């Protein structure tokens, strides 16, 4: 793929809008399972973002000077950020919108 290809858009606002209109509807069990998965993913994304921020603040960014238990976390986080710059930040913003949309989609409408 070319470096000029724009990233795929997130659809959080669309899902939120559809849920508000009652056009996105899920039963509570499926919504709860999807929300739990998204919350887990969001926690992992936030953890990677913390690792990246700490890594970026180090005066000398040398993996061989990190404690063994942190090396893989740093390598994974930095690698993901290099493959898709800015996407972790975008996901950290968008996933809560998806979660809210799923909550609304599973709530009974009046």
PDB file of N, CA and C in Angstrom:
ATOM      1  N   UNK A   1       0.830  -1.185   0.000  1.00  0.00           N
ATOM      2  CA  UNK A   1       0.000   0.000   0.000  1.00  0.00           C
ATOM      3  C   UNK A   1       0.872   1.245   0.000  1.00  0.00           C
ATOM      4  N   UNK A   2       0.399   2.260  -0.605  1.00  0.00           N
ATOM      5  CA  UNK A   2       1.111   3.529  -0.665  1.00  0.00           C
ATOM      6  C   UNK A   2       0.958   4.278   0.657  1.00  0.00           C
ATOM      7  N   UNK A   3       1.946   5.081   0.970  1.00  0.00           N
ATOM      8  CA  UNK A   3       1.861   5.899   2.168  1.00  0.00           C
ATOM      9  C   UNK A   3       0.846   7.015   2.044  1.00  0.00           C
ATOM     10  N   UNK A   4       0.271   7.203   0.855  1.00  0.00           N
ATOM     11  CA  UNK A   4      -0.703   8.263   0.626  1.00  0.00           C
ATOM     12  C   UNK A   4      -2.137   7.822   0.856  1.00  0.00           C
ATOM     13  N   UNK A   5      -2.341   6.565   1.218  1.00  0.00           N
ATOM     14  CA  UNK A   5      -3.684   6.057   1.436  1.00  0.00           C
ATOM     15  C   UNK A   5      -4.179   6.559   2.790  1.00  0.00           C
ATOM     16  N   UNK A   6      -5.323   7.251   2.820  1.00  0.00           N
ATOM     17  CA  UNK A   6      -5.821   7.745   4.107  1.00  0.00           C
ATOM     18  C   UNK A   6      -6.282   6.578   4.983  1.00  0.00           C
ATOM     19  N   UNK A   7      -6.195   6.738   6.298  1.00  0.00           N
ATOM     20  CA  UNK A   7      -6.644   5.671   7.194  1.00  0.00           C
ATOM     21  C   UNK A   7      -8.153   5.491   7.074  1.00  0.00           C
ATOM     22  N   UNK A   8      -8.590   4.282   7.377  1.00  0.00           N
ATOM     23  CA  UNK A   8     -10.028   4.029   7.364  1.00  0.00           C
ATOM     24  C   UNK A   8     -10.693   4.876   8.445  1.00  0.00           C
ATOM     25  N   UNK A   9     -11.828   5.456   8.122  1.00  0.00           N
ATOM     26  CA  UNK A   9     -12.490   6.308   9.113  1.00  0.00           C
ATOM     27  C   UNK A   9     -13.151   5.472  10.211  1.00  0.00           C
ATOM     28  N   UNK A  10     -13.257   6.068  11.363  1.00  0.00           N
ATOM     29  CA  UNK A  10     -14.025   5.463  12.436  1.00  0.00           C
ATOM     30  C   UNK A  10     -15.483   5.849  12.229  1.00  0.00           C
ATOM     31  N   UNK A  11     -16.376   5.065  12.758  1.00  0.00           N
ATOM     32  CA  UNK A  11     -17.804   5.326  12.555  1.00  0.00           C
ATOM     33  C   UNK A  11     -18.534   5.531  13.874  1.00  0.00           C
ATOM     34  N   UNK A  12     -17.824   5.960  14.904  1.00  0.00           N
ATOM     35  CA  UNK A  12     -18.447   6.133  16.215  1.00  0.00           C
ATOM     36  C   UNK A  12     -19.632   7.081  16.197  1.00  0.00           C
ATOM     37  N   UNK A  13     -19.450   8.231  15.565  1.00  0.00           N
ATOM     38  CA  UNK A  13     -20.545   9.207  15.521  1.00  0.00           C
ATOM     39  C   UNK A  13     -21.745   8.661  14.742  1.00  0.00           C
ATOM     40  N   UNK A  14     -21.477   7.925  13.675  1.00  0.00           N
ATOM     41  CA  UNK A  14     -22.557   7.310  12.911  1.00  0.00           C
ATOM     42  C   UNK A  14     -23.314   6.307  13.770  1.00  0.00           C
ATOM     43  N   UNK A  15     -22.599   5.439  14.485  1.00  0.00           N
ATOM     44  CA  UNK A  15     -23.255   4.462  15.354  1.00  0.00           C
ATOM     45  C   UNK A  15     -24.054   5.156  16.452  1.00  0.00           C
ATOM     46  N   UNK A  16     -23.490   6.216  17.007  1.00  0.00           N
ATOM     47  CA  UNK A  16     -24.187   6.964  18.053  1.00  0.00           C
ATOM     48  C   UNK A  16     -25.476   7.563  17.504  1.00  0.00           C
ATOM     49  N   UNK A  17     -25.398   8.128  16.311  1.00  0.00           N
ATOM     50  CA  UNK A  17     -26.572   8.705  15.658  1.00  0.00           C
ATOM     51  C   UNK A  17     -27.626   7.632  15.382  1.00  0.00           C
ATOM     52  N   UNK A  18     -27.207   6.491  14.859  1.00  0.00           N
ATOM     53  CA  UNK A  18     -28.149   5.399  14.567  1.00  0.00           C
ATOM     54  C   UNK A  18     -28.796   4.880  15.846  1.00  0.00           C
ATOM     55  N   UNK A  19     -28.027   4.778  16.910  1.00  0.00           N
ATOM     56  CA  UNK A  19     -28.587   4.321  18.188  1.00  0.00           C
ATOM     57  C   UNK A  19     -29.596   5.325  18.724  1.00  0.00           C
ATOM     58  N   UNK A  20     -29.292   6.620  18.601  1.00  0.00           N
ATOM     59  CA  UNK A  20     -30.204   7.666  19.076  1.00  0.00           C
ATOM     60  C   UNK A  20     -31.518   7.636  18.302  1.00  0.00           C
ATOM     61  N   UNK A  21     -31.439   7.287  17.022  1.00  0.00           N
ATOM     62  CA  UNK A  21     -32.644   7.208  16.189  1.00  0.00           C
ATOM     63  C   UNK A  21     -33.391   5.893  16.358  1.00  0.00           C
ATOM     64  N   UNK A  22     -32.789   4.956  17.081  1.00  0.00           N
ATOM     65  CA  UNK A  22     -33.419   3.658  17.243  1.00  0.00           C
ATOM     66  C   UNK A  22     -33.186   2.718  16.073  1.00  0.00           C
ATOM     67  N   UNK A  23     -32.260   3.066  15.191  1.00  0.00           N
ATOM     68  CA  UNK A  23     -31.977   2.213  14.034  1.00  0.00           C
ATOM     69  C   UNK A  23     -30.839   1.243  14.294  1.00  0.00           C
ATOM     70  N   UNK A  24     -30.098   1.441  15.363  1.00  0.00           N
ATOM     71  CA  UNK A  24     -29.094   0.487  15.823  1.00  0.00           C
ATOM     72  C   UNK A  24     -29.606  -0.062  17.140  1.00  0.00           C
ATOM     73  N   UNK A  25     -29.987  -1.326  17.124  1.00  0.00           N
ATOM     74  CA  UNK A  25     -30.576  -1.944  18.303  1.00  0.00           C
ATOM     75  C   UNK A  25     -29.896  -3.293  18.525  1.00  0.00           C
ATOM     76  N   UNK A  26     -29.494  -3.538  19.763  1.00  0.00           N
ATOM     77  CA  UNK A  26     -28.899  -4.820  20.140  1.00  0.00           C
ATOM     78  C   UNK A  26     -29.556  -5.310  21.409  1.00  0.00           C
ATOM     79  N   UNK A  27     -29.630  -6.632  21.541  1.00  0.00           N
ATOM     80  CA  UNK A  27     -30.126  -7.129  22.814  1.00  0.00           C
ATOM     81  C   UNK A  27     -29.029  -6.913  23.853  1.00  0.00           C
ATOM     82  N   UNK A  28     -29.431  -6.849  25.110  1.00  0.00           N
ATOM     83  CA  UNK A  28     -28.522  -6.475  26.196  1.00  0.00           C
ATOM     84  C   UNK A  28     -27.339  -7.429  26.316  1.00  0.00           C
ATOM     85  N   UNK A  29     -27.546  -8.705  26.111  1.00  0.00           N
ATOM     86  CA  UNK A  29     -26.465  -9.684  26.256  1.00  0.00           C
ATOM     87  C   UNK A  29     -25.378  -9.444  25.211  1.00  0.00           C
ATOM     88  N   UNK A  30     -25.786  -9.270  23.969  1.00  0.00           N
ATOM     89  CA  UNK A  30     -24.803  -9.016  22.908  1.00  0.00           C
ATOM     90  C   UNK A  30     -24.123  -7.662  23.100  1.00  0.00           C
ATOM     91  N   UNK A  31     -24.883  -6.673  23.477  1.00  0.00           N
ATOM     92  CA  UNK A  31     -24.302  -5.346  23.701  1.00  0.00           C
ATOM     93  C   UNK A  31     -23.296  -5.393  24.842  1.00  0.00           C
ATOM     94  N   UNK A  32     -23.653  -6.061  25.936  1.00  0.00           N
ATOM     95  CA  UNK A  32     -22.736  -6.155  27.076  1.00  0.00           C
ATOM     96  C   UNK A  32     -21.440  -6.852  26.688  1.00  0.00           C
ATOM     97  N   UNK A  33     -21.529  -7.897  25.888  1.00  0.00           N
ATOM     98  CA  UNK A  33     -20.329  -8.615  25.447  1.00  0.00           C
ATOM     99  C   UNK A  33     -19.465  -7.717  24.551  1.00  0.00           C
ATOM    100  N   UNK A  34     -20.101  -7.008  23.648  1.00  0.00           N
ATOM    101  CA  UNK A  34     -19.359  -6.107  22.753  1.00  0.00           C
ATOM    102  C   UNK A  34     -18.730  -4.966  23.550  1.00  0.00           C
ATOM    103  N   UNK A  35     -19.471  -4.410  24.499  1.00  0.00           N
ATOM    104  CA  UNK A  35     -18.951  -3.327  25.333  1.00  0.00           C
ATOM    105  C   UNK A  35     -17.756  -3.815  26.144  1.00  0.00           C
ATOM    106  N   UNK A  36     -17.859  -5.004  26.715  1.00  0.00           N
ATOM    107  CA  UNK A  36     -16.743  -5.558  27.500  1.00  0.00           C
ATOM    108  C   UNK A  36     -15.497  -5.711  26.631  1.00  0.00           C
ATOM    109  N   UNK A  37     -15.674  -6.189  25.418  1.00  0.00           N
ATOM    110  CA  UNK A  37     -14.543  -6.330  24.505  1.00  0.00           C
ATOM    111  C   UNK A  37     -13.929  -4.993  24.146  1.00  0.00           C
ATOM    112  N   UNK A  38     -14.775  -4.005  23.873  1.00  0.00           N
ATOM    113  CA  UNK A  38     -14.270  -2.675  23.536  1.00  0.00           C
ATOM    114  C   UNK A  38     -13.572  -2.020  24.730  1.00  0.00           C
ATOM    115  N   UNK A  39     -14.108  -2.221  25.920  1.00  0.00           N
ATOM    116  CA  UNK A  39     -13.472  -1.660  27.116  1.00  0.00           C
ATOM    117  C   UNK A  39     -12.102  -2.292  27.355  1.00  0.00           C
ATOM    118  N   UNK A  40     -11.986  -3.576  27.095  1.00  0.00           N
ATOM    119  CA  UNK A  40     -10.694  -4.262  27.216  1.00  0.00           C
ATOM    120  C   UNK A  40      -9.711  -3.704  26.187  1.00  0.00           C
ATOM    121  N   UNK A  41     -10.174  -3.549  24.965  1.00  0.00           N
ATOM    122  CA  UNK A  41      -9.338  -2.992  23.912  1.00  0.00           C
ATOM    123  C   UNK A  41      -8.912  -1.570  24.250  1.00  0.00           C
ATOM    124  N   UNK A  42      -9.846  -0.771  24.757  1.00  0.00           N
ATOM    125  CA  UNK A  42      -9.536   0.607  25.136  1.00  0.00           C
ATOM    126  C   UNK A  42      -8.478   0.649  26.238  1.00  0.00           C
ATOM    127  N   UNK A  43      -8.580  -0.240  27.211  1.00  0.00           N
ATOM    128  CA  UNK A  43      -7.581  -0.302  28.279  1.00  0.00           C
ATOM    129  C   UNK A  43      -6.205  -0.644  27.716  1.00  0.00           C
ATOM    130  N   UNK A  44      -6.147  -1.553  26.762  1.00  0.00           N
ATOM    131  CA  UNK A  44      -4.876  -1.926  26.143  1.00  0.00           C
ATOM    132  C   UNK A  44      -4.298  -0.762  25.339  1.00  0.00           C
ATOM    133  N   UNK A  45      -5.148  -0.058  24.634  1.00  0.00           N
ATOM    134  CA  UNK A  45      -4.695   1.099  23.856  1.00  0.00           C
ATOM    135  C   UNK A  45      -4.150   2.180  24.777  1.00  0.00           C
ATOM    136  N   UNK A  46      -4.869   2.460  25.853  1.00  0.00           N
ATOM    137  CA  UNK A  46      -4.403   3.480  26.800  1.00  0.00           C
ATOM    138  C   UNK A  46      -3.080   3.075  27.438  1.00  0.00           C
ATOM    139  N   UNK A  47      -2.921   1.788  27.732  1.00  0.00           N
ATOM    140  CA  UNK A  47      -1.660   1.308  28.301  1.00  0.00           C
ATOM    141  C   UNK A  47      -0.520   1.498  27.300  1.00  0.00           C
ATOM    142  N   UNK A  48      -0.770   1.185  26.034  1.00  0.00           N
ATOM    143  CA  UNK A  48       0.270   1.372  25.013  1.00  0.00           C
ATOM    144  C   UNK A  48       0.618   2.846  24.851  1.00  0.00           C
ATOM    145  N   UNK A  49      -0.383   3.700  24.903  1.00  0.00           N
ATOM    146  CA  UNK A  49      -0.113   5.134  24.802  1.00  0.00           C
ATOM    147  C   UNK A  49       0.737   5.618  25.973  1.00  0.00           C
ATOM    148  N   UNK A  50       0.478   5.102  27.175  1.00  0.00           N
ATOM    149  CA  UNK A  50       1.300   5.470  28.337  1.00  0.00           C
ATOM    150  C   UNK A  50       2.742   5.015  28.131  1.00  0.00           C
ATOM    151  N   UNK A  51       2.912   3.800  27.635  1.00  0.00           N
ATOM    152  CA  UNK A  51       4.256   3.273  27.387  1.00  0.00           C
ATOM    153  C   UNK A  51       4.985   4.141  26.362  1.00  0.00           C
ATOM    154  N   UNK A  52       4.286   4.502  25.291  1.00  0.00           N
ATOM    155  CA  UNK A  52       4.898   5.342  24.254  1.00  0.00           C
ATOM    156  C   UNK A  52       5.311   6.694  24.828  1.00  0.00           C
ATOM    157  N   UNK A  53       4.440   7.301  25.630  1.00  0.00           N
ATOM    158  CA  UNK A  53       4.775   8.613  26.216  1.00  0.00           C
ATOM    159  C   UNK A  53       5.993   8.526  27.123  1.00  0.00           C
ATOM    160  N   UNK A  54       6.042   7.484  27.929  1.00  0.00           N
ATOM    161  CA  UNK A  54       7.201   7.296  28.818  1.00  0.00           C
ATOM    162  C   UNK A  54       8.456   7.082  27.983  1.00  0.00           C
ATOM    163  N   UNK A  55       8.365   6.255  26.968  1.00  0.00           N
ATOM    164  CA  UNK A  55       9.494   5.974  26.083  1.00  0.00           C
ATOM    165  C   UNK A  55      10.005   7.254  25.426  1.00  0.00           C
ATOM    166  N   UNK A  56       9.085   8.072  24.960  1.00  0.00           N
ATOM    167  CA  UNK A  56       9.467   9.302  24.270  1.00  0.00           C
ATOM    168  C   UNK A  56      10.139  10.304  25.208  1.00  0.00           C
ATOM    169  N   UNK A  57       9.883  10.214  26.496  1.00  0.00           N
ATOM    170  CA  UNK A  57      10.464  11.149  27.457  1.00  0.00           C
ATOM    171  C   UNK A  57      11.834  10.710  27.965  1.00  0.00           C
ATOM    172  N   UNK A  58      12.225   9.484  27.654  1.00  0.00           N
ATOM    173  CA  UNK A  58      13.538   9.017  28.100  1.00  0.00           C
ATOM    174  C   UNK A  58      14.640   9.770  27.357  1.00  0.00           C
ATOM    175  N   UNK A  59      15.668  10.186  28.072  1.00  0.00           N
ATOM    176  CA  UNK A  59      16.751  10.914  27.403  1.00  0.00           C
ATOM    177  C   UNK A  59      17.483  10.045  26.371  1.00  0.00           C
ATOM    178  N   UNK A  60      17.684   8.783  26.693  1.00  0.00           N
ATOM    179  CA  UNK A  60      18.324   7.849  25.758  1.00  0.00           C
ATOM    180  C   UNK A  60      17.372   6.669  25.571  1.00  0.00           C
ATOM    181  N   UNK A  61      16.824   6.549  24.395  1.00  0.00           N
ATOM    182  CA  UNK A  61      15.849   5.492  24.132  1.00  0.00           C
ATOM    183  C   UNK A  61      16.584   4.225  23.709  1.00  0.00           C
ATOM    184  N   UNK A  62      16.944   3.427  24.708  1.00  0.00           N
ATOM    185  CA  UNK A  62      17.690   2.196  24.465  1.00  0.00           C
ATOM    186  C   UNK A  62      16.958   1.042  25.127  1.00  0.00           C
ATOM    187  N   UNK A  63      16.492   0.131  24.313  1.00  0.00           N
ATOM    188  CA  UNK A  63      15.735  -1.020  24.815  1.00  0.00           C
ATOM    189  C   UNK A  63      16.597  -1.870  25.742  1.00  0.00           C
ATOM    190  N   UNK A  64      17.869  -1.989  25.447  1.00  0.00           N
ATOM    191  CA  UNK A  64      18.730  -2.850  26.260  1.00  0.00           C
ATOM    192  C   UNK A  64      18.952  -2.309  27.676  1.00  0.00           C
ATOM    193  N   UNK A  65      18.533  -1.079  27.933  1.00  0.00           N
ATOM    194  CA  UNK A  65      18.657  -0.517  29.278  1.00  0.00           C
ATOM    195  C   UNK A  65      17.352  -0.612  30.076  1.00  0.00           C
ATOM    196  N   UNK A  66      16.315  -1.173  29.462  1.00  0.00           N
ATOM    197  CA  UNK A  66      15.030  -1.325  30.147  1.00  0.00           C
ATOM    198  C   UNK A  66      15.009  -2.615  30.960  1.00  0.00           C
ATOM    199  N   UNK A  67      14.206  -2.647  32.020  1.00  0.00           N
ATOM    200  CA  UNK A  67      14.019  -3.909  32.734  1.00  0.00           C
ATOM    201  C   UNK A  67      13.389  -4.941  31.788  1.00  0.00           C
ATOM    202  N   UNK A  68      13.767  -6.194  31.943  1.00  0.00           N
ATOM    203  CA  UNK A  68      13.297  -7.262  31.056  1.00  0.00           C
ATOM    204  C   UNK A  68      11.779  -7.312  30.943  1.00  0.00           C
ATOM    205  N   UNK A  69      11.077  -7.055  32.028  1.00  0.00           N
ATOM    206  CA  UNK A  69       9.612  -7.163  32.012  1.00  0.00           C
ATOM    207  C   UNK A  69       8.944  -6.038  31.213  1.00  0.00           C
ATOM    208  N   UNK A  70       9.694  -4.997  30.859  1.00  0.00           N
ATOM    209  CA  UNK A  70       9.126  -3.888  30.086  1.00  0.00           C
ATOM    210  C   UNK A  70       9.490  -3.922  28.604  1.00  0.00           C
ATOM    211  N   UNK A  71      10.504  -4.662  28.251  1.00  0.00           N
ATOM    212  CA  UNK A  71      11.023  -4.631  26.885  1.00  0.00           C
ATOM    213  C   UNK A  71       9.938  -4.950  25.863  1.00  0.00           C
ATOM    214  N   UNK A  72       9.227  -6.039  26.034  1.00  0.00           N
ATOM    215  CA  UNK A  72       8.233  -6.431  25.028  1.00  0.00           C
ATOM    216  C   UNK A  72       7.105  -5.417  24.929  1.00  0.00           C
ATOM    217  N   UNK A  73       6.669  -4.852  26.050  1.00  0.00           N
ATOM    218  CA  UNK A  73       5.620  -3.832  26.018  1.00  0.00           C
ATOM    219  C   UNK A  73       6.071  -2.606  25.236  1.00  0.00           C
ATOM    220  N   UNK A  74       7.304  -2.188  25.443  1.00  0.00           N
ATOM    221  CA  UNK A  74       7.827  -1.024  24.728  1.00  0.00           C
ATOM    222  C   UNK A  74       7.954  -1.327  23.243  1.00  0.00           C
ATOM    223  N   UNK A  75       8.520  -2.459  22.912  1.00  0.00           N
ATOM    224  CA  UNK A  75       8.695  -2.828  21.510  1.00  0.00           C
ATOM    225  C   UNK A  75       7.335  -2.905  20.814  1.00  0.00           C
ATOM    226  N   UNK A  76       6.369  -3.557  21.434  1.00  0.00           N
ATOM    227  CA  UNK A  76       5.033  -3.676  20.831  1.00  0.00           C
ATOM    228  C   UNK A  76       4.384  -2.315  20.619  1.00  0.00           C
ATOM    229  N   UNK A  77       4.422  -1.477  21.644  1.00  0.00           N
ATOM    230  CA  UNK A  77       3.767  -0.171  21.559  1.00  0.00           C
ATOM    231  C   UNK A  77       4.420   0.715  20.505  1.00  0.00           C
ATOM    232  N   UNK A  78       5.726   0.764  20.502  1.00  0.00           N
ATOM    233  CA  UNK A  78       6.431   1.611  19.545  1.00  0.00           C
ATOM    234  C   UNK A  78       6.241   1.083  18.124  1.00  0.00           C
ATOM    235  N   UNK A  79       6.254  -0.229  17.959  1.00  0.00           N
ATOM    236  CA  UNK A  79       6.063  -0.826  16.637  1.00  0.00           C
ATOM    237  C   UNK A  79       4.683  -0.480  16.081  1.00  0.00           C
ATOM    238  N   UNK A  80       3.657  -0.628  16.894  1.00  0.00           N
ATOM    239  CA  UNK A  80       2.297  -0.297  16.447  1.00  0.00           C
ATOM    240  C   UNK A  80       2.208   1.174  16.073  1.00  0.00           C
ATOM    241  N   UNK A  81       2.819   2.028  16.880  1.00  0.00           N
ATOM    242  CA  UNK A  81       2.775   3.463  16.598  1.00  0.00           C
ATOM    243  C   UNK A  81       3.531   3.804  15.311  1.00  0.00           C
ATOM    244  N   UNK A  82       4.575   3.073  15.013  1.00  0.00           N
ATOM    245  CA  UNK A  82       5.311   3.320  13.773  1.00  0.00           C
ATOM    246  C   UNK A  82       4.542   2.812  12.550  1.00  0.00           C
ATOM    247  N   UNK A  83       3.842   1.699  12.710  1.00  0.00           N
ATOM    248  CA  UNK A  83       3.063   1.154  11.596  1.00  0.00           C
ATOM    249  C   UNK A  83       1.873   2.032  11.239  1.00  0.00           C
ATOM    250  N   UNK A  84       1.245   2.578  12.261  1.00  0.00           N
ATOM    251  CA  UNK A  84       0.039   3.381  12.043  1.00  0.00           C
ATOM    252  C   UNK A  84       0.097   4.614  12.938  1.00  0.00           C
ATOM    253  N   UNK A  85       0.915   5.576  12.580  1.00  0.00           N
ATOM    254  CA  UNK A  85       1.072   6.764  13.426  1.00  0.00           C
ATOM    255  C   UNK A  85      -0.263   7.466  13.679  1.00  0.00           C
ATOM    256  N   UNK A  86      -0.492   7.773  14.941  1.00  0.00           N
ATOM    257  CA  UNK A  86      -1.700   8.504  15.322  1.00  0.00           C
ATOM    258  C   UNK A  86      -2.944   7.655  15.487  1.00  0.00           C
ATOM    259  N   UNK A  87      -2.895   6.404  15.059  1.00  0.00           N
ATOM    260  CA  UNK A  87      -4.104   5.583  15.126  1.00  0.00           C
ATOM    261  C   UNK A  87      -4.460   5.162  16.548  1.00  0.00           C
ATOM    262  N   UNK A  88      -3.467   4.964  17.399  1.00  0.00           N
ATOM    263  CA  UNK A  88      -3.783   4.642  18.790  1.00  0.00           C
ATOM    264  C   UNK A  88      -4.530   5.800  19.445  1.00  0.00           C
ATOM    265  N   UNK A  89      -4.081   7.019  19.185  1.00  0.00           N
ATOM    266  CA  UNK A  89      -4.757   8.196  19.734  1.00  0.00           C
ATOM    267  C   UNK A  89      -6.181   8.298  19.204  1.00  0.00           C
ATOM    268  N   UNK A  90      -6.339   8.066  17.906  1.00  0.00           N
ATOM    269  CA  UNK A  90      -7.687   8.120  17.309  1.00  0.00           C
ATOM    270  C   UNK A  90      -8.593   7.054  17.927  1.00  0.00           C
ATOM    271  N   UNK A  91      -8.053   5.866  18.103  1.00  0.00           N
ATOM    272  CA  UNK A  91      -8.851   4.786  18.694  1.00  0.00           C
ATOM    273  C   UNK A  91      -9.221   5.113  20.136  1.00  0.00           C
ATOM    274  N   UNK A  92      -8.314   5.731  20.876  1.00  0.00           N
ATOM    275  CA  UNK A  92      -8.599   6.096  22.266  1.00  0.00           C
ATOM    276  C   UNK A  92      -9.719   7.124  22.355  1.00  0.00           C
ATOM    277  N   UNK A  93      -9.877   7.925  21.322  1.00  0.00           N
ATOM    278  CA  UNK A  93     -10.966   8.905  21.273  1.00  0.00           C
ATOM    279  C   UNK A  93     -12.262   8.256  20.795  1.00  0.00           C
ATOM    280  N   UNK A  94     -12.159   7.400  19.794  1.00  0.00           N
ATOM    281  CA  UNK A  94     -13.344   6.822  19.152  1.00  0.00           C
ATOM    282  C   UNK A  94     -13.997   5.681  19.933  1.00  0.00           C
ATOM    283  N   UNK A  95     -13.208   4.833  20.566  1.00  0.00           N
ATOM    284  CA  UNK A  95     -13.800   3.673  21.236  1.00  0.00           C
ATOM    285  C   UNK A  95     -14.829   4.044  22.298  1.00  0.00           C
ATOM    286  N   UNK A  96     -14.620   5.085  23.107  1.00  0.00           N
ATOM    287  CA  UNK A  96     -15.673   5.458  24.049  1.00  0.00           C
ATOM    288  C   UNK A  96     -16.984   5.848  23.345  1.00  0.00           C
ATOM    289  N   UNK A  97     -16.888   6.379  22.135  1.00  0.00           N
ATOM    290  CA  UNK A  97     -18.098   6.721  21.382  1.00  0.00           C
ATOM    291  C   UNK A  97     -18.825   5.445  20.964  1.00  0.00           C
ATOM    292  N   UNK A  98     -18.078   4.445  20.508  1.00  0.00           N
ATOM    293  CA  UNK A  98     -18.676   3.149  20.166  1.00  0.00           C
ATOM    294  C   UNK A  98     -19.344   2.537  21.394  1.00  0.00           C
ATOM    295  N   UNK A  99     -18.661   2.613  22.524  1.00  0.00           N
ATOM    296  CA  UNK A  99     -19.209   2.051  23.766  1.00  0.00           C
ATOM    297  C   UNK A  99     -20.521   2.731  24.119  1.00  0.00           C
ATOM    298  N   UNK A 100     -20.553   4.048  24.039  1.00  0.00           N
ATOM    299  CA  UNK A 100     -21.793   4.782  24.335  1.00  0.00           C
ATOM    300  C   UNK A 100     -22.896   4.417  23.341  1.00  0.00           C
ATOM    301  N   UNK A 101     -22.537   4.279  22.083  1.00  0.00           N
ATOM    302  CA  UNK A 101     -23.538   3.895  21.081  1.00  0.00           C
ATOM    303  C   UNK A 101     -24.125   2.525  21.398  1.00  0.00           C
ATOM    304  N   UNK A 102     -23.288   1.593  21.796  1.00  0.00           N
ATOM    305  CA  UNK A 102     -23.785   0.258  22.136  1.00  0.00           C
ATOM    306  C   UNK A 102     -24.662   0.291  23.387  1.00  0.00           C
ATOM    307  N   UNK A 103     -24.306   1.128  24.349  1.00  0.00           N
ATOM    308  CA  UNK A 103     -25.155   1.267  25.545  1.00  0.00           C
ATOM    309  C   UNK A 103     -26.531   1.798  25.161  1.00  0.00           C
ATOM    310  N   UNK A 104     -26.538   2.809  24.312  1.00  0.00           N
ATOM    311  CA  UNK A 104     -27.817   3.374  23.869  1.00  0.00           C
ATOM    312  C   UNK A 104     -28.602   2.373  23.016  1.00  0.00           C
ATOM    313  N   UNK A 105     -27.891   1.608  22.205  1.00  0.00           N
ATOM    314  CA  UNK A 105     -28.556   0.652  21.318  1.00  0.00           C
ATOM    315  C   UNK A 105     -29.182  -0.496  22.094  1.00  0.00           C
ATOM    316  N   UNK A 106     -28.711  -0.742  23.308  1.00  0.00           N
ATOM    317  CA  UNK A 106     -29.266  -1.839  24.100  1.00  0.00           C
ATOM    318  C   UNK A 106     -30.283  -1.374  25.127  1.00  0.00           C
ATOM    319  N   UNK A 107     -30.436  -0.068  25.275  1.00  0.00           N
ATOM    320  CA  UNK A 107     -31.395   0.466  26.242  1.00  0.00           C
ATOM    321  C   UNK A 107     -32.795   0.480  25.643  1.00  0.00           C
ATOM    322  N   UNK A 108     -33.775   0.154  26.452  1.00  0.00           N
ATOM    323  CA  UNK A 108     -35.145   0.233  25.929  1.00  0.00           C
ATOM    324  C   UNK A 108     -35.524   1.665  25.595  1.00  0.00           C
ATOM    325  N   UNK A 109     -36.168   1.829  24.479  1.00  0.00           N
ATOM    326  CA  UNK A 109     -36.595   3.174  24.064  1.00  0.00           C
ATOM    327  C   UNK A 109     -37.982   3.451  24.604  1.00  0.00           C
ATOM    328  N   UNK A 110     -38.173   4.694  24.986  1.00  0.00           N
ATOM    329  CA  UNK A 110     -39.502   5.096  25.517  1.00  0.00           C
ATOM    330  C   UNK A 110     -40.440   5.460  24.415  1.00  0.00           C
TER     331      UNK A 110
END
